Amino acid sequence: MSPPNPAREVTLMMLATTVRLVGLCIRRPWWTILFTLLLAAAATWYTAQHFAIRTDVRDLLSPDLPWAQRAFQYSKDFPDRGILIVLNAPTAELAEQAADALADALRAHPEQFRAVSQPGSGSFFEQNGLLFLPTDQVKQAMDGLSQADDLIGTLAGDPSLRGSLDALSLALLGVTRGDIELGDLIRPMTMAADTVEAGLAGRPATFPWLALASGKPPTASDLRRFIQVEPVLDFSALEPGRAATNAIAQTAQDLQLADKYQARVRLTGIVPINDDGFAVLKQNAVVNTAVSILAVLAILWLALHSLRIIFAVAVSLVVGLAITAAVGLLLVGALNLISVAFFVLFIGLGVDFGLQFSVRYRAERHDFGDLRAGLR
C-alpha cells in the first residue's frame, strides 16, 4: 500500500469542491447571477466608501529590517521631503524683499508647513552676512561704505525725494572740494536715474545698494533667493504634496510678488518632482485604461468569436476586480503602490484564465454536445 500523499489529497479535494460548485451554478443559474450581482454591488460600494492609498514608499519596506531602520532614522534626522522655492528679481533688494514676504506668509501656516528657512538670506544673514565673505570683499565693502558715509547718513535721515536731492548736492560738493572725481558719480547717478524712471513708469523701483557697494554688476546668484520649505504631506492622496505646492502658489499670487517685486517664483525639490510624476499617471489613466480595454476585447474576439462568451468573460473580470479590491481594503485598510499595480496583473491573469476556460469549455461542449457536461 502506497503512503498517503497530502498534496494529492488536497488537489483532489479542491477538484471535488470545484465540480460541486459548478454543478450548483448549473442547477441554479438565475440565483447564481443574482447572488453574483449583489456581491459585486456590495463590493463596489465598500470599495468606493473605503478606498485609500498610501504613496509613502517607506510603507513598502518592513520596519523590522536593520538596514531599513537605519535608513528611516537617517531620513528622520536629515529629512529630504522639502520644497525648494526659487525667486528671481531684477535687483538683489527686490529678490530679498520678495523672499522675506513669502517666507513670513508661509510661516503663518504651521498646519501646512512644518519649517520654513531661507538659505543664504533672511534676518540672520542681514545681521551677520559680512562674516561669511572673503576678507578682500569685506575690505572692499567697508571702504565703499566709509567713503559714502555722509551720503548714506543723509538718505537714512530723509529717505524721500528731498533727501535724494540733498545727497546729490552733497556729492557735487565733494567733487568741488576734490574729494571725489566727477567720473565716479556716473555709475551711481545712472543707477539712480534708472530707479526714478522705473518709479515714474509705475514699475517697482528699488535702488540697487548692494550693486553700488560691491562696485560691480550683480551676478545671477545675487538676483536669486531660495526658500526651503518642509511641507505637511498627505500620503493618503495620490500627490502627497500637491496641497502644499498649491498653497505656495496661491500665497505668492495673494502677495502679488510679480507686480510688487517683479519676482518670478518657481518650485523644485523631491516633493514637486514626485507629485508631477504621479500627476502624469493620473492624466494618462483614462487613455491608458481605454486602450487596454479595447486591446483586451480585441484579443477576446480573435480567440473566441462569440459575443456571449466575451460578455461573460468581461463580466467575470469586472466582478472579480470589484471583489478583490474590496477584500484587499478590508484586510489591509489602505493600498500601496504595489497593490495598485496588482490591478493590472489581475486583468492580465483574468483575461488569460478566461481565454483558457472558454476555449476548453467550447472544446468540451463540442465533444459532449451538452452544456452541462461541457462546463463540468
mmCIF file of C-alpha atoms in Angstrom:
data_model
loop_
_atom_site.group_PDB
_atom_site.id
_atom_site.type_symbol
_atom_site.label_atom_id
_atom_site.label_comp_id
_atom_site.label_asym_id
_atom_site.label_seq_id
_atom_site.Cartn_x
_atom_site.Cartn_y
_atom_site.Cartn_z
ATOM 1 C CA MET A 1 0.000 0.000 0.000
ATOM 2 C CA SER A 2 1.482 3.341 -1.061
ATOM 3 C CA PRO A 3 1.936 6.014 1.617
ATOM 4 C CA PRO A 4 -0.584 8.882 1.646
ATOM 5 C CA ASN A 5 0.250 11.924 -0.480
ATOM 6 C CA PRO A 6 -1.046 15.092 1.265
ATOM 7 C CA ALA A 7 -0.560 17.270 -1.818
ATOM 8 C CA ARG A 8 -2.578 14.901 -3.982
ATOM 9 C CA GLU A 9 -5.338 14.702 -1.390
ATOM 10 C CA VAL A 10 -5.608 18.495 -1.269
ATOM 11 C CA THR A 11 -5.732 18.659 -5.068
ATOM 12 C CA LEU A 12 -8.495 16.051 -5.232
ATOM 13 C CA MET A 13 -10.458 17.844 -2.519
ATOM 14 C CA MET A 14 -10.221 21.174 -4.373
ATOM 15 C CA LEU A 15 -11.240 19.469 -7.614
ATOM 16 C CA ALA A 16 -14.276 17.895 -5.972
ATOM 17 C CA THR A 17 -15.284 21.216 -4.425
ATOM 18 C CA THR A 18 -14.977 22.966 -7.784
ATOM 19 C CA VAL A 19 -17.092 20.318 -9.501
ATOM 20 C CA ARG A 20 -19.828 20.624 -6.855
ATOM 21 C CA LEU A 21 -19.746 24.435 -7.112
ATOM 22 C CA VAL A 22 -20.033 24.335 -10.913
ATOM 23 C CA GLY A 23 -22.887 21.868 -10.603
ATOM 24 C CA LEU A 24 -24.704 24.166 -8.179
ATOM 25 C CA CYS A 25 -24.312 27.102 -10.568
ATOM 26 C CA ILE A 26 -25.676 24.996 -13.445
ATOM 27 C CA ARG A 27 -28.718 23.906 -11.429
ATOM 28 C CA ARG A 28 -29.491 27.425 -10.143
ATOM 29 C CA PRO A 29 -28.295 29.801 -12.900
ATOM 30 C CA TRP A 30 -30.546 32.764 -12.090
ATOM 31 C CA TRP A 31 -29.856 32.544 -8.364
ATOM 32 C CA THR A 32 -26.149 32.411 -9.197
ATOM 33 C CA ILE A 33 -26.390 35.539 -11.362
ATOM 34 C CA LEU A 34 -28.423 37.395 -8.721
ATOM 35 C CA PHE A 35 -26.028 36.451 -5.918
ATOM 36 C CA THR A 36 -23.026 37.467 -8.023
ATOM 37 C CA LEU A 37 -24.532 40.848 -8.919
ATOM 38 C CA LEU A 38 -25.433 41.559 -5.289
ATOM 39 C CA LEU A 39 -21.945 40.578 -4.153
ATOM 40 C CA ALA A 40 -20.374 42.766 -6.849
ATOM 41 C CA ALA A 41 -22.604 45.716 -5.923
ATOM 42 C CA ALA A 42 -21.728 45.364 -2.239
ATOM 43 C CA ALA A 43 -18.019 45.092 -3.061
ATOM 44 C CA THR A 44 -18.188 48.148 -5.317
ATOM 45 C CA TRP A 45 -19.943 50.176 -2.618
ATOM 46 C CA TYR A 46 -17.413 49.132 0.015
ATOM 47 C CA THR A 47 -14.502 49.971 -2.279
ATOM 48 C CA ALA A 48 -15.929 53.404 -3.097
ATOM 49 C CA GLN A 49 -16.522 54.199 0.585
ATOM 50 C CA HIS A 50 -13.224 52.910 1.964
ATOM 51 C CA PHE A 51 -10.761 53.329 -0.885
ATOM 52 C CA ALA A 52 -7.422 54.648 0.376
ATOM 53 C CA ILE A 53 -3.897 54.618 -0.934
ATOM 54 C CA ARG A 54 -0.563 55.158 0.796
ATOM 55 C CA THR A 55 2.009 56.694 -1.534
ATOM 56 C CA ASP A 56 4.821 56.696 1.042
ATOM 57 C CA VAL A 57 7.473 54.339 -0.322
ATOM 58 C CA ARG A 58 8.579 53.563 3.244
ATOM 59 C CA ASP A 59 5.409 51.531 3.648
ATOM 60 C CA LEU A 60 6.784 49.064 1.109
ATOM 61 C CA LEU A 61 9.591 48.033 3.485
ATOM 62 C CA SER A 62 9.341 46.097 6.711
ATOM 63 C CA PRO A 63 10.306 48.232 9.730
ATOM 64 C CA ASP A 64 11.989 45.148 11.217
ATOM 65 C CA LEU A 65 14.788 45.152 8.623
ATOM 66 C CA PRO A 66 18.008 46.501 10.206
ATOM 67 C CA TRP A 67 19.089 48.435 7.123
ATOM 68 C CA ALA A 68 15.571 49.860 6.738
ATOM 69 C CA GLN A 69 15.640 51.025 10.368
ATOM 70 C CA ARG A 70 18.917 52.845 9.740
ATOM 71 C CA ALA A 71 17.529 54.380 6.560
ATOM 72 C CA PHE A 72 14.367 55.532 8.340
ATOM 73 C CA GLN A 73 16.413 57.056 11.159
ATOM 74 C CA TYR A 74 18.649 58.848 8.656
ATOM 75 C CA SER A 75 15.597 60.240 6.860
ATOM 76 C CA LYS A 76 14.211 61.406 10.186
ATOM 77 C CA ASP A 77 17.453 63.131 11.205
ATOM 78 C CA PHE A 78 18.125 64.578 7.745
ATOM 79 C CA PRO A 79 14.716 64.961 6.105
ATOM 80 C CA ASP A 80 14.659 65.337 2.342
ATOM 81 C CA ARG A 81 10.951 65.872 1.831
ATOM 82 C CA GLY A 82 11.102 69.552 1.166
ATOM 83 C CA ILE A 83 10.092 72.054 -1.438
ATOM 84 C CA LEU A 84 12.725 74.474 -2.665
ATOM 85 C CA ILE A 85 11.285 77.815 -3.754
ATOM 86 C CA VAL A 86 13.443 79.773 -6.187
ATOM 87 C CA LEU A 87 12.791 83.513 -6.553
ATOM 88 C CA ASN A 88 14.362 85.775 -9.172
ATOM 89 C CA ALA A 89 14.008 89.555 -9.361
ATOM 90 C CA PRO A 90 15.655 92.444 -11.279
ATOM 91 C CA THR A 91 17.661 93.557 -8.220
ATOM 92 C CA ALA A 92 19.009 91.842 -5.142
ATOM 93 C CA GLU A 93 16.879 94.117 -2.951
ATOM 94 C CA LEU A 94 13.668 93.151 -4.744
ATOM 95 C CA ALA A 95 14.587 89.468 -4.553
ATOM 96 C CA GLU A 96 15.291 89.796 -0.823
ATOM 97 C CA GLN A 97 12.036 91.631 -0.141
ATOM 98 C CA ALA A 98 10.006 89.110 -2.136
ATOM 99 C CA ALA A 99 11.661 86.176 -0.359
ATOM 100 C CA ASP A 100 11.097 87.734 3.073
ATOM 101 C CA ALA A 101 7.437 88.435 2.310
ATOM 102 C CA LEU A 102 6.778 84.920 1.032
ATOM 103 C CA ALA A 103 8.690 83.217 3.855
ATOM 104 C CA ASP A 104 6.834 85.219 6.529
ATOM 105 C CA ALA A 105 3.492 84.377 4.930
ATOM 106 C CA LEU A 106 4.293 80.663 4.817
ATOM 107 C CA ARG A 107 5.458 80.634 8.441
ATOM 108 C CA ALA A 108 1.995 81.850 9.416
ATOM 109 C CA HIS A 109 0.567 78.445 8.390
ATOM 110 C CA PRO A 110 2.300 75.785 10.509
ATOM 111 C CA GLU A 111 -0.557 73.384 9.785
ATOM 112 C CA GLN A 112 0.683 73.212 6.183
ATOM 113 C CA PHE A 113 4.417 73.880 6.571
ATOM 114 C CA ARG A 114 6.444 72.392 9.413
ATOM 115 C CA ALA A 115 9.505 74.534 8.771
ATOM 116 C CA VAL A 116 10.417 77.466 6.531
ATOM 117 C CA SER A 117 14.011 78.655 6.165
ATOM 118 C CA GLN A 118 15.949 80.960 3.848
ATOM 119 C CA PRO A 119 19.384 79.512 2.990
ATOM 120 C CA GLY A 120 21.887 82.298 2.479
ATOM 121 C CA SER A 121 19.424 85.074 3.312
ATOM 122 C CA GLY A 122 16.925 86.143 5.924
ATOM 123 C CA SER A 123 17.328 88.084 9.152
ATOM 124 C CA PHE A 124 20.413 86.132 10.261
ATOM 125 C CA PHE A 125 22.398 86.946 7.143
ATOM 126 C CA GLU A 126 21.153 90.532 7.176
ATOM 127 C CA GLN A 127 22.950 90.980 10.501
ATOM 128 C CA ASN A 128 25.904 88.627 10.026
ATOM 129 C CA GLY A 129 26.326 88.317 6.269
ATOM 130 C CA LEU A 130 29.695 90.098 6.173
ATOM 131 C CA LEU A 131 31.198 87.388 8.378
ATOM 132 C CA PHE A 132 30.797 84.857 5.557
ATOM 133 C CA LEU A 133 32.521 86.914 2.841
ATOM 134 C CA PRO A 134 36.196 86.610 1.899
ATOM 135 C CA THR A 135 38.454 89.152 3.585
ATOM 136 C CA ASP A 136 39.148 91.128 0.419
ATOM 137 C CA GLN A 137 35.433 91.506 -0.321
ATOM 138 C CA VAL A 138 34.745 92.634 3.240
ATOM 139 C CA LYS A 139 37.515 95.239 2.956
ATOM 140 C CA GLN A 140 36.158 96.478 -0.363
ATOM 141 C CA ALA A 141 32.634 96.763 1.018
ATOM 142 C CA MET A 142 33.762 98.578 4.167
ATOM 143 C CA ASP A 143 35.893 101.006 2.156
ATOM 144 C CA GLY A 144 32.925 101.812 -0.044
ATOM 145 C CA LEU A 145 30.622 102.292 2.928
ATOM 146 C CA SER A 146 33.118 104.526 4.744
ATOM 147 C CA GLN A 147 33.561 106.720 1.686
ATOM 148 C CA ALA A 148 29.797 107.030 1.302
ATOM 149 C CA ASP A 149 29.172 107.595 4.999
ATOM 150 C CA ASP A 150 27.848 111.134 4.594
ATOM 151 C CA LEU A 151 25.731 110.146 1.606
ATOM 152 C CA ILE A 152 24.212 107.155 3.394
ATOM 153 C CA GLY A 153 23.570 109.208 6.525
ATOM 154 C CA THR A 154 21.710 111.827 4.527
ATOM 155 C CA LEU A 155 19.490 109.268 2.813
ATOM 156 C CA ALA A 156 18.873 107.358 6.038
ATOM 157 C CA GLY A 157 17.792 110.554 7.786
ATOM 158 C CA ASP A 158 15.417 111.574 4.999
ATOM 159 C CA PRO A 159 14.536 108.685 2.630
ATOM 160 C CA SER A 160 12.471 110.883 0.314
ATOM 161 C CA LEU A 161 12.950 112.868 -2.875
ATOM 162 C CA ARG A 162 14.202 115.782 -0.787
ATOM 163 C CA GLY A 163 16.774 113.563 0.878
ATOM 164 C CA SER A 164 17.881 112.259 -2.521
ATOM 165 C CA LEU A 165 18.403 115.819 -3.777
ATOM 166 C CA ASP A 166 20.362 116.652 -0.621
ATOM 167 C CA ALA A 167 22.543 113.587 -1.243
ATOM 168 C CA LEU A 168 23.118 114.732 -4.822
ATOM 169 C CA SER A 169 24.113 118.176 -3.594
ATOM 170 C CA LEU A 170 26.475 116.578 -1.105
ATOM 171 C CA ALA A 171 28.064 114.511 -3.865
ATOM 172 C CA LEU A 172 28.557 117.581 -6.056
ATOM 173 C CA LEU A 173 30.084 119.384 -3.088
ATOM 174 C CA GLY A 174 32.572 116.537 -2.773
ATOM 175 C CA VAL A 175 33.524 116.997 -6.424
ATOM 176 C CA THR A 176 34.007 120.719 -5.856
ATOM 177 C CA ARG A 177 36.273 120.070 -2.888
ATOM 178 C CA GLY A 178 38.207 117.443 -4.826
ATOM 179 C CA ASP A 179 37.250 114.587 -2.512
ATOM 180 C CA ILE A 180 35.894 112.522 -5.426
ATOM 181 C CA GLU A 181 36.174 112.588 -9.198
ATOM 182 C CA LEU A 182 33.209 113.614 -11.314
ATOM 183 C CA GLY A 183 33.508 110.360 -13.260
ATOM 184 C CA ASP A 184 32.938 108.430 -10.049
ATOM 185 C CA LEU A 185 29.376 109.738 -9.994
ATOM 186 C CA ILE A 186 28.451 108.385 -13.414
ATOM 187 C CA ARG A 187 27.556 104.884 -12.253
ATOM 188 C CA PRO A 188 25.574 105.797 -9.096
ATOM 189 C CA MET A 189 23.760 108.626 -10.894
ATOM 190 C CA THR A 190 22.856 106.269 -13.743
ATOM 191 C CA MET A 191 21.537 103.745 -11.259
ATOM 192 C CA ALA A 192 19.541 106.470 -9.517
ATOM 193 C CA ALA A 193 18.126 107.656 -12.847
ATOM 194 C CA ASP A 194 17.050 104.123 -13.730
ATOM 195 C CA THR A 195 15.316 103.821 -10.371
ATOM 196 C CA VAL A 196 13.463 107.129 -10.816
ATOM 197 C CA GLU A 197 12.409 106.230 -14.355
ATOM 198 C CA ALA A 198 11.066 102.886 -13.177
ATOM 199 C CA GLY A 199 9.058 104.617 -10.451
ATOM 200 C CA LEU A 200 7.630 107.179 -12.876
ATOM 201 C CA ALA A 201 6.676 104.357 -15.254
ATOM 202 C CA GLY A 202 4.706 102.633 -12.490
ATOM 203 C CA ARG A 203 7.093 99.718 -12.154
ATOM 204 C CA PRO A 204 8.588 98.515 -8.852
ATOM 205 C CA ALA A 205 11.606 100.718 -8.168
ATOM 206 C CA THR A 206 14.377 99.940 -5.695
ATOM 207 C CA PHE A 207 17.840 101.408 -5.700
ATOM 208 C CA PRO A 208 20.433 98.592 -6.029
ATOM 209 C CA TRP A 209 22.515 99.364 -2.953
ATOM 210 C CA LEU A 210 24.308 96.027 -2.969
ATOM 211 C CA ALA A 211 25.430 96.525 -6.552
ATOM 212 C CA LEU A 212 26.623 100.029 -5.678
ATOM 213 C CA ALA A 213 28.539 98.823 -2.623
ATOM 214 C CA SER A 214 30.200 95.956 -4.483
ATOM 215 C CA GLY A 215 31.250 98.187 -7.335
ATOM 216 C CA LYS A 216 30.300 95.642 -9.997
ATOM 217 C CA PRO A 217 27.119 94.464 -11.749
ATOM 218 C CA PRO A 218 25.084 91.844 -9.879
ATOM 219 C CA THR A 219 25.567 88.224 -10.837
ATOM 220 C CA ALA A 220 22.766 85.734 -11.423
ATOM 221 C CA SER A 221 23.182 84.392 -7.897
ATOM 222 C CA ASP A 222 22.840 87.914 -6.469
ATOM 223 C CA LEU A 223 19.408 88.221 -8.069
ATOM 224 C CA ARG A 224 18.236 84.844 -6.779
ATOM 225 C CA ARG A 225 16.881 83.817 -3.380
ATOM 226 C CA PHE A 226 15.923 80.416 -2.006
ATOM 227 C CA ILE A 227 13.291 79.343 0.494
ATOM 228 C CA GLN A 228 13.448 75.813 1.905
ATOM 229 C CA VAL A 229 10.041 74.501 2.970
ATOM 230 C CA GLU A 230 9.191 71.280 4.782
ATOM 231 C CA PRO A 231 5.509 70.690 3.977
ATOM 232 C CA VAL A 232 2.941 68.551 5.730
ATOM 233 C CA LEU A 233 2.420 65.653 3.329
ATOM 234 C CA ASP A 234 -0.827 63.756 2.845
ATOM 235 C CA PHE A 235 0.158 60.214 1.926
ATOM 236 C CA SER A 236 -3.487 59.214 1.541
ATOM 237 C CA ALA A 237 -3.559 61.248 -1.685
ATOM 238 C CA LEU A 238 -2.001 60.281 -4.987
ATOM 239 C CA GLU A 239 0.016 63.516 -4.895
ATOM 240 C CA PRO A 240 1.050 63.924 -1.230
ATOM 241 C CA GLY A 241 2.495 67.424 -1.595
ATOM 242 C CA ARG A 242 0.024 68.916 -4.064
ATOM 243 C CA ALA A 243 -1.891 70.803 -1.368
ATOM 244 C CA ALA A 244 1.346 72.398 -0.136
ATOM 245 C CA THR A 245 2.546 73.417 -3.604
ATOM 246 C CA ASN A 246 -0.872 74.857 -4.428
ATOM 247 C CA ALA A 247 -0.802 76.806 -1.156
ATOM 248 C CA ILE A 248 2.622 78.252 -2.025
ATOM 249 C CA ALA A 249 1.442 79.293 -5.484
ATOM 250 C CA GLN A 250 -1.711 80.859 -4.045
ATOM 251 C CA THR A 251 0.282 82.712 -1.373
ATOM 252 C CA ALA A 252 2.661 84.107 -3.987
ATOM 253 C CA GLN A 253 -0.322 85.259 -6.013
ATOM 254 C CA ASP A 254 -2.024 86.840 -2.994
ATOM 255 C CA LEU A 255 1.177 88.719 -2.111
ATOM 256 C CA GLN A 256 1.387 89.978 -5.711
ATOM 257 C CA LEU A 257 5.084 89.179 -5.866
ATOM 258 C CA ALA A 258 5.136 89.541 -9.640
ATOM 259 C CA ASP A 259 3.557 93.016 -9.535
ATOM 260 C CA LYS A 260 5.222 94.456 -6.431
ATOM 261 C CA TYR A 261 8.701 92.994 -6.806
ATOM 262 C CA GLN A 262 8.797 91.729 -10.400
ATOM 263 C CA ALA A 263 9.687 88.400 -8.845
ATOM 264 C CA ARG A 264 9.451 85.068 -10.597
ATOM 265 C CA VAL A 265 8.593 82.139 -8.319
ATOM 266 C CA ARG A 266 9.467 78.542 -9.206
ATOM 267 C CA LEU A 267 9.281 75.309 -7.231
ATOM 268 C CA THR A 268 11.608 72.330 -7.255
ATOM 269 C CA GLY A 269 12.631 69.557 -4.887
ATOM 270 C CA ILE A 270 11.689 65.948 -4.328
ATOM 271 C CA VAL A 271 8.073 66.730 -3.390
ATOM 272 C CA PRO A 272 7.076 68.657 -6.555
ATOM 273 C CA ILE A 273 9.023 66.240 -8.756
ATOM 274 C CA ASN A 274 7.275 63.180 -7.293
ATOM 275 C CA ASP A 275 3.892 64.895 -7.442
ATOM 276 C CA ASP A 276 4.403 65.748 -11.105
ATOM 277 C CA GLY A 277 5.276 62.119 -11.774
ATOM 278 C CA PHE A 278 2.070 60.908 -10.120
ATOM 279 C CA ALA A 279 0.116 63.635 -11.939
ATOM 280 C CA VAL A 280 1.304 62.277 -15.280
ATOM 281 C CA LEU A 281 0.000 58.846 -14.302
ATOM 282 C CA LYS A 282 -3.361 60.334 -13.347
ATOM 283 C CA GLN A 283 -3.598 62.396 -16.524
ATOM 284 C CA ASN A 284 -2.913 59.370 -18.724
ATOM 285 C CA ALA A 285 -5.024 56.954 -16.699
ATOM 286 C CA VAL A 286 -8.198 57.388 -18.770
ATOM 287 C CA VAL A 287 -6.424 56.971 -22.101
ATOM 288 C CA ASN A 288 -4.381 54.005 -20.900
ATOM 289 C CA THR A 289 -7.468 52.324 -19.460
ATOM 290 C CA ALA A 290 -9.459 52.815 -22.653
ATOM 291 C CA VAL A 291 -6.640 51.462 -24.811
ATOM 292 C CA SER A 292 -6.205 48.459 -22.500
ATOM 293 C CA ILE A 293 -9.923 47.644 -22.583
ATOM 294 C CA LEU A 294 -10.037 47.839 -26.370
ATOM 295 C CA ALA A 295 -6.944 45.641 -26.627
ATOM 296 C CA VAL A 296 -8.449 43.058 -24.265
ATOM 297 C CA LEU A 297 -11.732 42.993 -26.190
ATOM 298 C CA ALA A 298 -9.856 42.603 -29.467
ATOM 299 C CA ILE A 299 -7.857 39.662 -28.092
ATOM 300 C CA LEU A 300 -11.032 38.033 -26.768
ATOM 301 C CA TRP A 301 -12.759 38.420 -30.119
ATOM 302 C CA LEU A 302 -9.839 36.979 -32.049
ATOM 303 C CA ALA A 303 -9.710 33.995 -29.706
ATOM 304 C CA LEU A 304 -13.414 33.290 -29.110
ATOM 305 C CA HIS A 305 -15.537 34.840 -31.904
ATOM 306 C CA SER A 306 -18.558 34.720 -29.598
ATOM 307 C CA LEU A 307 -20.153 37.852 -28.154
ATOM 308 C CA ARG A 308 -21.934 35.861 -25.435
ATOM 309 C CA ILE A 309 -18.735 34.248 -24.183
ATOM 310 C CA ILE A 310 -16.804 37.531 -24.450
ATOM 311 C CA PHE A 311 -19.538 39.240 -22.418
ATOM 312 C CA ALA A 312 -19.349 36.509 -19.776
ATOM 313 C CA VAL A 313 -15.552 36.842 -19.537
ATOM 314 C CA ALA A 314 -15.761 40.654 -19.295
ATOM 315 C CA VAL A 315 -18.411 40.498 -16.556
ATOM 316 C CA SER A 316 -16.332 37.955 -14.658
ATOM 317 C CA LEU A 317 -13.331 40.288 -14.837
ATOM 318 C CA VAL A 318 -15.290 43.281 -13.547
ATOM 319 C CA VAL A 319 -16.937 41.319 -10.744
ATOM 320 C CA GLY A 320 -13.669 39.687 -9.739
ATOM 321 C CA LEU A 321 -11.858 43.009 -9.728
ATOM 322 C CA ALA A 322 -14.524 44.621 -7.530
ATOM 323 C CA ILE A 323 -14.493 41.758 -5.030
ATOM 324 C CA THR A 324 -10.688 41.598 -4.977
ATOM 325 C CA ALA A 325 -10.414 45.342 -4.309
ATOM 326 C CA ALA A 326 -12.969 45.171 -1.504
ATOM 327 C CA VAL A 327 -11.265 42.202 0.156
ATOM 328 C CA GLY A 328 -7.873 43.913 -0.123
ATOM 329 C CA LEU A 329 -9.158 47.095 1.521
ATOM 330 C CA LEU A 330 -10.906 45.049 4.212
ATOM 331 C CA LEU A 331 -7.710 43.180 5.076
ATOM 332 C CA VAL A 332 -5.061 45.933 4.890
ATOM 333 C CA GLY A 333 -7.075 49.151 5.186
ATOM 334 C CA ALA A 334 -5.136 51.094 2.539
ATOM 335 C CA LEU A 335 -3.429 50.079 -0.676
ATOM 336 C CA ASN A 336 0.156 50.929 -1.579
ATOM 337 C CA LEU A 337 1.892 51.404 -4.916
ATOM 338 C CA ILE A 338 2.443 47.667 -5.362
ATOM 339 C CA SER A 339 -1.212 46.964 -4.562
ATOM 340 C CA VAL A 340 -2.276 49.368 -7.290
ATOM 341 C CA ALA A 341 -0.031 47.563 -9.766
ATOM 342 C CA PHE A 342 -1.822 44.344 -8.829
ATOM 343 C CA PHE A 343 -4.964 45.579 -10.605
ATOM 344 C CA VAL A 344 -3.094 45.464 -13.900
ATOM 345 C CA LEU A 345 -1.816 41.988 -13.040
ATOM 346 C CA PHE A 346 -5.338 40.871 -12.173
ATOM 347 C CA ILE A 347 -6.671 41.956 -15.562
ATOM 348 C CA GLY A 348 -3.867 40.168 -17.388
ATOM 349 C CA LEU A 349 -4.235 36.921 -15.449
ATOM 350 C CA GLY A 350 -8.023 37.150 -15.556
ATOM 351 C CA VAL A 351 -8.095 37.501 -19.321
ATOM 352 C CA ASP A 352 -5.637 34.632 -19.677
ATOM 353 C CA PHE A 353 -7.707 32.368 -17.420
ATOM 354 C CA GLY A 354 -10.928 33.413 -19.153
ATOM 355 C CA LEU A 355 -9.485 32.549 -22.550
ATOM 356 C CA GLN A 356 -8.261 29.138 -21.417
ATOM 357 C CA PHE A 357 -11.505 28.322 -19.622
ATOM 358 C CA SER A 358 -13.667 29.441 -22.559
ATOM 359 C CA VAL A 359 -11.633 27.601 -25.191
ATOM 360 C CA ARG A 360 -11.678 24.424 -23.077
ATOM 361 C CA TYR A 361 -15.429 24.815 -22.498
ATOM 362 C CA ARG A 362 -16.112 25.102 -26.231
ATOM 363 C CA ALA A 363 -13.980 22.053 -26.941
ATOM 364 C CA GLU A 364 -15.711 20.008 -24.218
ATOM 365 C CA ARG A 365 -19.156 21.056 -25.352
ATOM 366 C CA HIS A 366 -18.281 20.125 -28.927
ATOM 367 C CA ASP A 367 -17.148 16.700 -27.765
ATOM 368 C CA PHE A 368 -20.104 16.025 -25.431
ATOM 369 C CA GLY A 369 -22.748 18.075 -27.227
ATOM 370 C CA ASP A 370 -24.219 19.198 -23.894
ATOM 371 C CA LEU A 371 -23.832 22.463 -21.965
ATOM 372 C CA ARG A 372 -23.816 20.896 -18.516
ATOM 373 C CA ALA A 373 -21.318 18.236 -19.459
ATOM 374 C CA GLY A 374 -19.101 20.801 -21.172
ATOM 375 C CA LEU A 375 -18.992 23.029 -18.094
ATOM 376 C CA ARG A 376 -18.186 20.109 -15.830
#
